[in-house]
mmCIF file of C-alpha atoms and ligand atoms in Angstrom:
data_model
loop_
_atom_site.group_PDB
_atom_site.id
_atom_site.type_symbol
_atom_site.label_atom_id
_atom_site.label_comp_id
_atom_site.label_asym_id
_atom_site.label_seq_id
_atom_site.Cartn_x
_atom_site.Cartn_y
_atom_site.Cartn_z
ATOM 1 C CA MET A 1205 7.128 17.825 7.070
ATOM 2 C CA LYS A 1206 10.422 17.149 5.321
ATOM 3 C CA THR A 1207 10.607 15.952 1.722
ATOM 4 C CA ALA A 1208 13.476 14.408 -0.186
ATOM 5 C CA SER A 1209 14.001 13.187 -3.701
ATOM 6 C CA ALA A 1210 17.662 12.079 -3.595
ATOM 7 C CA LEU A 1211 18.420 8.914 -1.607
ATOM 8 C CA ARG A 1212 21.261 10.518 0.358
ATOM 9 C CA GLU A 1213 18.954 13.322 1.450
ATOM 10 C CA LEU A 1214 16.289 10.817 2.503
ATOM 11 C CA ARG A 1215 18.760 8.800 4.569
ATOM 12 C CA ASP A 1216 20.056 11.948 6.315
ATOM 13 C CA LEU A 1217 16.523 13.060 7.179
ATOM 14 C CA ARG A 1218 15.536 9.568 8.306
ATOM 15 C CA ASN A 1219 18.531 9.461 10.662
ATOM 16 C CA THR A 1220 17.276 12.550 12.483
ATOM 17 C CA LEU A 1221 14.083 10.648 13.504
ATOM 18 C CA LYS A 1222 14.467 8.907 16.855
ATOM 19 C CA GLY A 1223 11.953 6.349 18.110
ATOM 20 C CA THR A 1224 9.798 4.052 15.994
ATOM 21 C CA LEU A 1225 9.117 4.792 12.325
ATOM 22 C CA GLY A 1226 6.062 3.715 10.319
ATOM 23 C CA LEU A 1227 6.258 3.716 6.508
ATOM 24 C CA VAL A 1228 3.329 4.096 4.109
ATOM 25 C CA PRO A 1229 4.410 3.304 0.521
ATOM 26 C CA THR A 1230 2.140 4.821 -2.167
ATOM 27 C CA MET A 1231 1.969 5.668 -5.847
ATOM 28 C CA GLY A 1232 0.329 8.990 -5.017
ATOM 29 C CA TYR A 1233 -2.975 10.527 -6.117
ATOM 30 C CA LEU A 1234 -3.919 9.998 -2.523
ATOM 31 C CA HIS A 1235 -7.368 9.189 -1.190
ATOM 32 C CA GLU A 1236 -8.908 8.179 2.127
ATOM 33 C CA GLY A 1237 -7.597 4.614 1.699
ATOM 34 C CA HIS A 1238 -4.003 5.881 1.717
ATOM 35 C CA LEU A 1239 -4.778 8.302 4.527
ATOM 36 C CA SER A 1240 -6.224 5.481 6.662
ATOM 37 C CA LEU A 1241 -2.784 3.831 6.490
ATOM 38 C CA VAL A 1242 -1.125 7.107 7.492
ATOM 39 C CA ARG A 1243 -3.489 7.495 10.463
ATOM 40 C CA ARG A 1244 -2.854 3.941 11.627
ATOM 41 C CA SER A 1245 0.882 4.557 11.465
ATOM 42 C CA LYS A 1246 0.507 7.848 13.333
ATOM 43 C CA ALA A 1247 -1.431 6.012 16.052
ATOM 44 C CA GLU A 1248 1.142 3.227 16.388
ATOM 45 C CA CYS A 1249 4.548 4.834 15.699
ATOM 46 C CA ASP A 1250 6.552 7.785 16.983
ATOM 47 C CA HIS A 1251 7.129 9.004 13.426
ATOM 48 C CA THR A 1252 5.439 8.404 10.083
ATOM 49 C CA ALA A 1253 7.003 8.488 6.647
ATOM 50 C CA ALA A 1254 5.465 8.020 3.208
ATOM 51 C CA SER A 1255 6.757 7.503 -0.305
ATOM 52 C CA ILE A 1256 5.152 8.748 -3.483
ATOM 53 C CA PHE A 1257 6.518 6.889 -6.486
ATOM 54 C CA VAL A 1258 4.692 5.602 -9.543
ATOM 55 C CA ASN A 1259 6.874 2.538 -9.925
ATOM 56 C CA PRO A 1260 7.388 1.920 -13.649
ATOM 57 C CA THR A 1261 8.595 -1.658 -13.200
ATOM 58 C CA GLN A 1262 5.270 -2.909 -11.861
ATOM 59 C CA PHE A 1263 3.411 -1.784 -15.001
ATOM 60 C CA GLY A 1264 3.261 -4.032 -18.054
ATOM 61 C CA PRO A 1265 3.936 -2.617 -21.540
ATOM 62 C CA SER A 1266 0.208 -2.340 -22.325
ATOM 63 C CA GLU A 1267 -0.744 -0.892 -18.929
ATOM 64 C CA ASP A 1268 -1.526 2.645 -17.769
ATOM 65 C CA LEU A 1269 1.898 3.938 -16.578
ATOM 66 C CA SER A 1270 1.937 7.122 -18.663
ATOM 67 C CA ARG A 1271 -1.640 8.074 -17.843
ATOM 68 C CA TYR A 1272 -1.589 6.990 -14.184
ATOM 69 C CA PRO A 1273 -3.072 9.978 -12.284
ATOM 70 C CA ARG A 1274 -0.609 12.260 -10.517
ATOM 71 C CA ASP A 1275 -0.987 15.369 -8.325
ATOM 72 C CA MET A 1276 2.123 15.893 -6.228
ATOM 73 C CA PRO A 1277 1.224 19.297 -4.707
ATOM 74 C CA ARG A 1278 -2.154 17.985 -3.501
ATOM 75 C CA ASP A 1279 -0.580 14.756 -2.183
ATOM 76 C CA LEU A 1280 2.055 16.659 -0.215
ATOM 77 C CA ALA A 1281 -0.588 18.988 1.262
ATOM 78 C CA LEU A 1282 -2.688 15.978 2.347
ATOM 79 C CA LEU A 1283 0.290 14.267 3.979
ATOM 80 C CA GLU A 1284 1.344 17.465 5.700
ATOM 81 C CA ALA A 1285 -2.198 17.939 7.058
ATOM 82 C CA GLU A 1286 -2.050 14.392 8.511
ATOM 83 C CA GLY A 1287 1.184 15.251 10.330
ATOM 84 C CA VAL A 1288 3.535 13.044 8.300
ATOM 85 C CA ASP A 1289 7.193 13.651 9.209
ATOM 86 C CA LEU A 1290 9.028 12.612 6.064
ATOM 87 C CA VAL A 1291 8.139 11.993 2.401
ATOM 88 C CA TRP A 1292 10.327 10.514 -0.313
ATOM 89 C CA THR A 1293 9.430 11.512 -3.881
ATOM 90 C CA PRO A 1294 12.156 9.916 -5.988
ATOM 91 C CA THR A 1295 12.293 10.063 -9.776
ATOM 92 C CA PRO A 1296 12.608 6.732 -11.622
ATOM 93 C CA ASP A 1297 16.354 7.210 -12.203
ATOM 94 C CA VAL A 1298 16.917 7.532 -8.441
ATOM 95 C CA VAL A 1299 15.243 4.167 -7.786
ATOM 96 C CA TYR A 1300 16.556 2.520 -10.971
ATOM 97 C CA PRO A 1301 19.906 4.098 -11.848
ATOM 98 C CA PRO A 1302 21.544 3.206 -15.173
ATOM 99 C CA ASP A 1303 22.684 -0.424 -15.254
ATOM 100 C CA PHE A 1304 20.259 -1.451 -12.481
ATOM 101 C CA GLN A 1305 20.073 -5.258 -12.683
ATOM 102 C CA THR A 1306 18.932 -6.788 -9.390
ATOM 103 C CA TRP A 1307 15.371 -7.998 -9.062
ATOM 104 C CA ILE A 1308 13.375 -9.743 -6.365
ATOM 105 C CA THR A 1309 11.145 -12.566 -7.493
ATOM 106 C CA VAL A 1310 8.798 -14.034 -4.918
ATOM 107 C CA GLU A 1311 7.932 -17.323 -6.553
ATOM 108 C CA LYS A 1312 4.738 -19.251 -5.817
ATOM 109 C CA VAL A 1313 2.456 -16.602 -4.341
ATOM 110 C CA SER A 1314 3.239 -14.164 -7.194
ATOM 111 C CA GLN A 1315 1.985 -16.569 -9.842
ATOM 112 C CA PRO A 1316 -1.833 -16.763 -9.630
ATOM 113 C CA LEU A 1317 -4.459 -13.986 -9.763
ATOM 114 C CA GLU A 1318 -2.845 -10.609 -10.518
ATOM 115 C CA GLY A 1319 0.444 -12.340 -11.331
ATOM 116 C CA ALA A 1320 -1.201 -14.432 -14.030
ATOM 117 C CA HIS A 1321 -2.790 -11.361 -15.631
ATOM 118 C CA ARG A 1322 0.019 -8.848 -15.118
ATOM 119 C CA GLN A 1323 3.342 -10.364 -16.197
ATOM 120 C CA GLY A 1324 6.227 -9.091 -14.058
ATOM 121 C CA HIS A 1325 3.959 -7.014 -11.827
ATOM 122 C CA PHE A 1326 5.032 -8.539 -8.517
ATOM 123 C CA ARG A 1327 8.693 -8.595 -9.504
ATOM 124 C CA GLY A 1328 8.399 -4.806 -9.787
ATOM 125 C CA VAL A 1329 6.427 -4.525 -6.557
ATOM 126 C CA ALA A 1330 8.751 -6.743 -4.498
ATOM 127 C CA THR A 1331 11.842 -4.984 -5.818
ATOM 128 C CA VAL A 1332 10.605 -1.465 -5.125
ATOM 129 C CA VAL A 1333 9.247 -2.368 -1.685
ATOM 130 C CA ALA A 1334 12.567 -3.983 -0.729
ATOM 131 C CA LYS A 1335 14.308 -0.778 -1.839
ATOM 132 C CA LEU A 1336 11.861 1.293 0.220
ATOM 133 C CA PHE A 1337 12.494 -0.905 3.261
ATOM 134 C CA ASN A 1338 16.251 -0.431 2.811
ATOM 135 C CA ALA A 1339 15.932 3.318 2.256
ATOM 136 C CA PHE A 1340 13.671 4.039 5.247
ATOM 137 C CA THR A 1341 14.557 1.158 7.619
ATOM 138 C CA PRO A 1342 11.057 1.446 9.148
ATOM 139 C CA ASP A 1343 9.896 -0.477 12.211
ATOM 140 C CA ARG A 1344 6.477 -1.019 10.647
ATOM 141 C CA ALA A 1345 5.169 -0.790 7.093
ATOM 142 C CA TYR A 1346 1.489 -0.239 6.322
ATOM 143 C CA PHE A 1347 -0.371 -1.824 3.416
ATOM 144 C CA GLY A 1348 -4.028 -2.042 2.390
ATOM 145 C CA GLN A 1349 -6.071 -5.260 2.287
ATOM 146 C CA LYS A 1350 -7.434 -3.803 -0.974
ATOM 147 C CA ASP A 1351 -4.335 -5.287 -2.647
ATOM 148 C CA ALA A 1352 -4.602 -8.670 -0.953
ATOM 149 C CA GLN A 1353 -2.069 -10.528 -3.082
ATOM 150 C CA GLN A 1354 0.431 -7.697 -2.730
ATOM 151 C CA VAL A 1355 0.254 -8.177 1.046
ATOM 152 C CA VAL A 1356 0.889 -11.909 0.689
ATOM 153 C CA VAL A 1357 3.847 -11.311 -1.646
ATOM 154 C CA ILE A 1358 5.404 -8.642 0.572
ATOM 155 C CA ARG A 1359 4.975 -10.735 3.727
ATOM 156 C CA GLN A 1360 6.701 -13.614 1.992
ATOM 157 C CA MET A 1361 9.541 -11.367 0.841
ATOM 158 C CA ALA A 1362 9.959 -9.809 4.303
ATOM 159 C CA ARG A 1363 10.080 -13.266 5.850
ATOM 160 C CA ASP A 1364 12.419 -14.774 3.255
ATOM 161 C CA LEU A 1365 14.856 -11.843 3.272
ATOM 162 C CA ASN A 1366 14.664 -11.237 7.056
ATOM 163 C CA PHE A 1367 13.573 -7.616 6.929
ATOM 164 C CA PRO A 1368 13.399 -6.652 10.619
ATOM 165 C CA LEU A 1369 10.020 -4.959 10.490
ATOM 166 C CA GLU A 1370 6.353 -5.576 11.034
ATOM 167 C CA ILE A 1371 3.903 -5.612 8.121
ATOM 168 C CA VAL A 1372 0.581 -4.081 9.156
ATOM 169 C CA VAL A 1373 -2.492 -4.700 6.993
ATOM 170 C CA CYS A 1374 -5.321 -2.146 7.107
ATOM 171 C CA PRO A 1375 -8.954 -2.701 6.054
ATOM 172 C CA THR A 1376 -10.219 -1.605 2.639
ATOM 173 C CA VAL A 1377 -11.804 1.856 2.663
ATOM 174 C CA ARG A 1378 -14.917 2.077 0.483
ATOM 175 C CA GLU A 1379 -17.288 4.649 -0.954
ATOM 176 C CA ASP A 1380 -20.830 4.623 0.479
ATOM 177 C CA ASP A 1381 -21.987 2.363 -2.356
ATOM 178 C CA GLY A 1382 -19.235 -0.169 -1.664
ATOM 179 C CA LEU A 1383 -16.727 0.734 -4.392
ATOM 180 C CA ALA A 1384 -13.231 0.347 -2.954
ATOM 181 C CA LEU A 1385 -11.304 3.611 -3.152
ATOM 182 C CA SER A 1386 -8.600 3.489 -5.792
ATOM 183 C CA SER A 1387 -6.563 6.094 -7.652
ATOM 184 C CA ARG A 1388 -7.784 4.363 -10.829
ATOM 185 C CA ASN A 1389 -11.425 5.256 -10.029
ATOM 186 C CA ALA A 1390 -10.525 8.684 -11.458
ATOM 187 C CA TYR A 1391 -10.573 7.092 -14.945
ATOM 188 C CA LEU A 1392 -14.254 6.128 -14.710
ATOM 189 C CA LYS A 1393 -16.864 8.030 -16.704
ATOM 190 C CA PRO A 1394 -20.176 8.581 -14.836
ATOM 191 C CA ASP A 1395 -21.922 5.483 -16.252
ATOM 192 C CA GLU A 1396 -18.786 3.411 -15.634
ATOM 193 C CA ARG A 1397 -18.588 4.686 -12.070
ATOM 194 C CA LYS A 1398 -22.105 3.335 -11.478
ATOM 195 C CA ALA A 1399 -21.226 0.008 -13.091
ATOM 196 C CA ALA A 1400 -18.066 -0.251 -10.968
ATOM 197 C CA THR A 1401 -20.112 -1.200 -7.900
ATOM 198 C CA VAL A 1402 -20.395 -4.612 -9.561
ATOM 199 C CA LEU A 1403 -17.164 -5.732 -7.868
ATOM 200 C CA TYR A 1404 -18.600 -5.112 -4.419
ATOM 201 C CA ARG A 1405 -21.990 -6.538 -5.406
ATOM 202 C CA ALA A 1406 -20.393 -9.733 -6.685
ATOM 203 C CA LEU A 1407 -18.372 -10.158 -3.496
ATOM 204 C CA ILE A 1408 -21.448 -9.526 -1.331
ATOM 205 C CA CYS A 1409 -23.491 -12.100 -3.297
ATOM 206 C CA ALA A 1410 -20.781 -14.719 -2.782
ATOM 207 C CA GLN A 1411 -20.403 -13.845 0.891
ATOM 208 C CA GLU A 1412 -24.171 -14.085 1.418
ATOM 209 C CA ALA A 1413 -24.250 -17.469 -0.287
ATOM 210 C CA PHE A 1414 -21.413 -18.614 1.981
ATOM 211 C CA GLU A 1415 -23.246 -17.346 5.071
ATOM 212 C CA ALA A 1416 -26.361 -19.203 3.853
ATOM 213 C CA GLY A 1417 -24.332 -22.426 3.843
ATOM 214 C CA GLU A 1418 -22.783 -22.694 0.367
ATOM 215 C CA ARG A 1419 -19.338 -24.312 0.690
ATOM 216 C CA ASP A 1420 -18.648 -25.262 -2.909
ATOM 217 C CA ALA A 1421 -15.972 -22.909 -4.249
ATOM 218 C CA GLY A 1422 -17.008 -23.509 -7.868
ATOM 219 C CA ARG A 1423 -20.551 -22.425 -7.134
ATOM 220 C CA LEU A 1424 -19.310 -19.346 -5.244
ATOM 221 C CA ARG A 1425 -17.104 -18.407 -8.224
ATOM 222 C CA ALA A 1426 -20.112 -18.905 -10.515
ATOM 223 C CA ILE A 1427 -22.176 -16.532 -8.366
ATOM 224 C CA MET A 1428 -19.510 -13.828 -8.715
ATOM 225 C CA SER A 1429 -19.145 -14.451 -12.455
ATOM 226 C CA SER A 1430 -22.878 -14.232 -13.106
ATOM 227 C CA THR A 1431 -23.156 -10.978 -11.140
ATOM 228 C CA ILE A 1432 -20.365 -9.507 -13.278
ATOM 229 C CA ALA A 1433 -21.904 -10.891 -16.500
ATOM 230 C CA ALA A 1434 -25.186 -9.144 -15.676
ATOM 231 C CA GLU A 1435 -23.463 -5.732 -15.730
ATOM 232 C CA PRO A 1436 -23.240 -4.622 -19.382
ATOM 233 C CA LEU A 1437 -20.210 -2.326 -18.914
ATOM 234 C CA ALA A 1438 -18.190 -4.932 -16.997
ATOM 235 C CA ARG A 1439 -15.927 -7.698 -18.288
ATOM 236 C CA GLU A 1440 -14.485 -10.312 -15.922
ATOM 237 C CA ASP A 1441 -10.711 -10.800 -15.778
ATOM 238 C CA TYR A 1442 -10.932 -13.430 -13.035
ATOM 239 C CA VAL A 1443 -12.886 -14.496 -9.987
ATOM 240 C CA SER A 1444 -11.157 -16.518 -7.292
ATOM 241 C CA VAL A 1445 -11.930 -18.353 -4.082
ATOM 242 C CA ALA A 1446 -8.530 -19.164 -2.634
ATOM 243 C CA GLY A 1447 -6.591 -19.918 0.517
ATOM 244 C CA PRO A 1448 -5.503 -16.642 2.141
ATOM 245 C CA GLU A 1449 -1.832 -17.624 2.471
ATOM 246 C CA THR A 1450 -1.081 -19.887 -0.479
ATOM 247 C CA LEU A 1451 -3.575 -18.170 -2.825
ATOM 248 C CA ALA A 1452 -4.270 -21.645 -4.245
ATOM 249 C CA GLU A 1453 -7.827 -22.118 -5.524
ATOM 250 C CA LEU A 1454 -10.071 -24.041 -3.145
ATOM 251 C CA ASP A 1455 -12.590 -26.792 -3.830
ATOM 252 C CA SER A 1456 -14.498 -26.364 -0.621
ATOM 253 C CA VAL A 1457 -14.551 -23.162 1.364
ATOM 254 C CA GLU A 1458 -14.046 -22.409 5.032
ATOM 255 C CA ARG A 1459 -13.889 -19.193 7.023
ATOM 256 C CA GLY A 1460 -10.655 -17.344 6.343
ATOM 257 C CA ALA A 1461 -10.898 -17.889 2.567
ATOM 258 C CA LEU A 1462 -10.069 -15.018 0.216
ATOM 259 C CA PHE A 1463 -12.650 -14.060 -2.420
ATOM 260 C CA SER A 1464 -11.049 -11.859 -5.046
ATOM 261 C CA ILE A 1465 -12.024 -10.459 -8.408
ATOM 262 C CA ALA A 1466 -10.612 -8.366 -11.231
ATOM 263 C CA VAL A 1467 -12.954 -6.650 -13.659
ATOM 264 C CA ARG A 1468 -12.553 -4.325 -16.607
ATOM 265 C CA ILE A 1469 -15.011 -1.455 -16.778
ATOM 266 C CA GLY A 1470 -14.380 0.046 -20.200
ATOM 267 C CA ALA A 1471 -10.618 0.690 -20.326
ATOM 268 C CA THR A 1472 -10.222 0.646 -16.532
ATOM 269 C CA ARG A 1473 -9.151 -2.469 -14.670
ATOM 270 C CA LEU A 1474 -10.327 -2.695 -11.040
ATOM 271 C CA ILE A 1475 -9.702 -5.279 -8.316
ATOM 272 C CA ASP A 1476 -11.386 -6.005 -4.999
ATOM 273 C CA ASN A 1477 -11.564 -8.771 -2.415
ATOM 274 C CA PHE A 1478 -13.175 -9.988 0.784
ATOM 275 C CA LEU A 1479 -11.337 -12.011 3.381
ATOM 276 C CA LEU A 1480 -14.052 -14.118 5.018
ATOM 277 C CA GLU A 1481 -13.918 -13.236 8.703
ATOM 278 C CA THR A 1482 -12.651 -15.829 11.114
ATOM 279 C CA SER A 1483 -13.125 -15.691 14.874
ATOM 280 C CA ASN A 1484 -9.399 -14.883 15.269
ATOM 281 C CA SER A 1485 -8.927 -12.746 12.153
ATOM 282 C CA LYS A 1486 -7.746 -9.841 14.294
ATOM 283 C CA SER A 1487 -4.130 -11.005 13.938
ATOM 284 C CA GLN A 1488 -3.381 -9.000 10.802
ATOM 285 C CA THR A 1489 0.262 -8.257 11.520
ATOM 286 C CA PHE A 1490 3.392 -10.188 10.743
ATOM 287 C CA ASN A 1491 6.882 -9.668 11.999
ATOM 288 C CA GLY A 1492 9.352 -10.325 9.180
ATOM 289 C CA ASP A 1493 12.207 -10.890 11.602
ATOM 290 C CA GLU A 1494 10.647 -13.930 13.299
HETATM 291 P P1 AMP B 395 -1.223 2.545 -4.293
HETATM 292 O O1 AMP B 395 -0.971 4.009 -4.246
HETATM 293 O O2 AMP B 395 -2.418 2.164 -5.100
HETATM 294 O O3 AMP B 395 0.009 1.741 -4.619
HETATM 295 O O4 AMP B 395 -1.617 2.134 -2.809
HETATM 296 C C1 AMP B 395 -0.745 2.398 -1.734
HETATM 297 C C2 AMP B 395 -1.225 1.635 -0.521
HETATM 298 O O5 AMP B 395 -2.570 2.048 -0.199
HETATM 299 C C3 AMP B 395 -1.291 0.119 -0.764
HETATM 300 O O6 AMP B 395 -0.851 -0.554 0.412
HETATM 301 C C4 AMP B 395 -2.745 -0.111 -1.021
HETATM 302 O O7 AMP B 395 -3.185 -1.414 -0.701
HETATM 303 C C5 AMP B 395 -3.388 0.906 -0.097
HETATM 304 N N1 AMP B 395 -4.753 1.206 -0.533
HETATM 305 C C6 AMP B 395 -5.169 1.551 -1.773
HETATM 306 N N2 AMP B 395 -6.506 1.684 -1.818
HETATM 307 C C7 AMP B 395 -6.940 1.400 -0.568
HETATM 308 C C8 AMP B 395 -8.241 1.354 0.034
HETATM 309 N N3 AMP B 395 -9.355 1.619 -0.661
HETATM 310 N N4 AMP B 395 -8.329 1.032 1.334
HETATM 311 C C9 AMP B 395 -7.199 0.745 2.059
HETATM 312 N N5 AMP B 395 -5.959 0.783 1.546
HETATM 313 C C10 AMP B 395 -5.835 1.102 0.252
#
């Protein structure tokens, strides 16, 4: 496995890779969710690359940038064990040199949900992902359904800016009790870790109500809210029942809808979502060059 921190070095190493390249962008502190993306890329591409970069521009001023968990030696060992070919570990000044002043704003789909609660978050995400696409020129890029809105924003950006690559979305990997794996789970104290299953429980309650025939989005949101309210350590940021592409809130719900929630457990903010299965929901890829 080759690693690079300078951009020139990365480009030189990338140019030695012939055949198709899959890219897995990450902020490190890797877990099985990240590794599931790596494995999917390994299965579908001739070569697999990853980036480890805690992107400062997607954190708000009151967010957890300085305490975001990091363990570069462990991350590199995990990627090497998976057979990754190339890893980029830039420092912030490599990605954002002095006098950096070009930003990518994806408009409508960045506004609700996470965008409404994390000012500037998706501007940082879209900008860094565009830079990663330019640096690696991958044939496919792998993202987790865990960050559902991020997928929508990046698809829109890839389409609007004609990035010639395929966006592949991989299912959310969960702990046995349903908690979605996240680097931020490391912040949770033992009682908070137990309470954190409330996100999954709320989503399951809403899904069960839908399967039992409930089609009123307001009532489905209320079911999620009351599940969260019943957990003493949890505080709701938002619950949403929205269209999977526009992310606009729905009045009445059909298959394919996106249920998503953001909850604070103590000082830790967690998100999760379910995409209600449709009969043709297998088509989870998008080619940005179409
Ligand atoms: P992050 O390091 O949190 O920026 O995540 C890097 C990539 O891994 C993103 O595409 C995430 O959506 C994805 N990811 C994070 N957690 C999970 C999970 N539990 N299951 C699947 N993918 C995940």
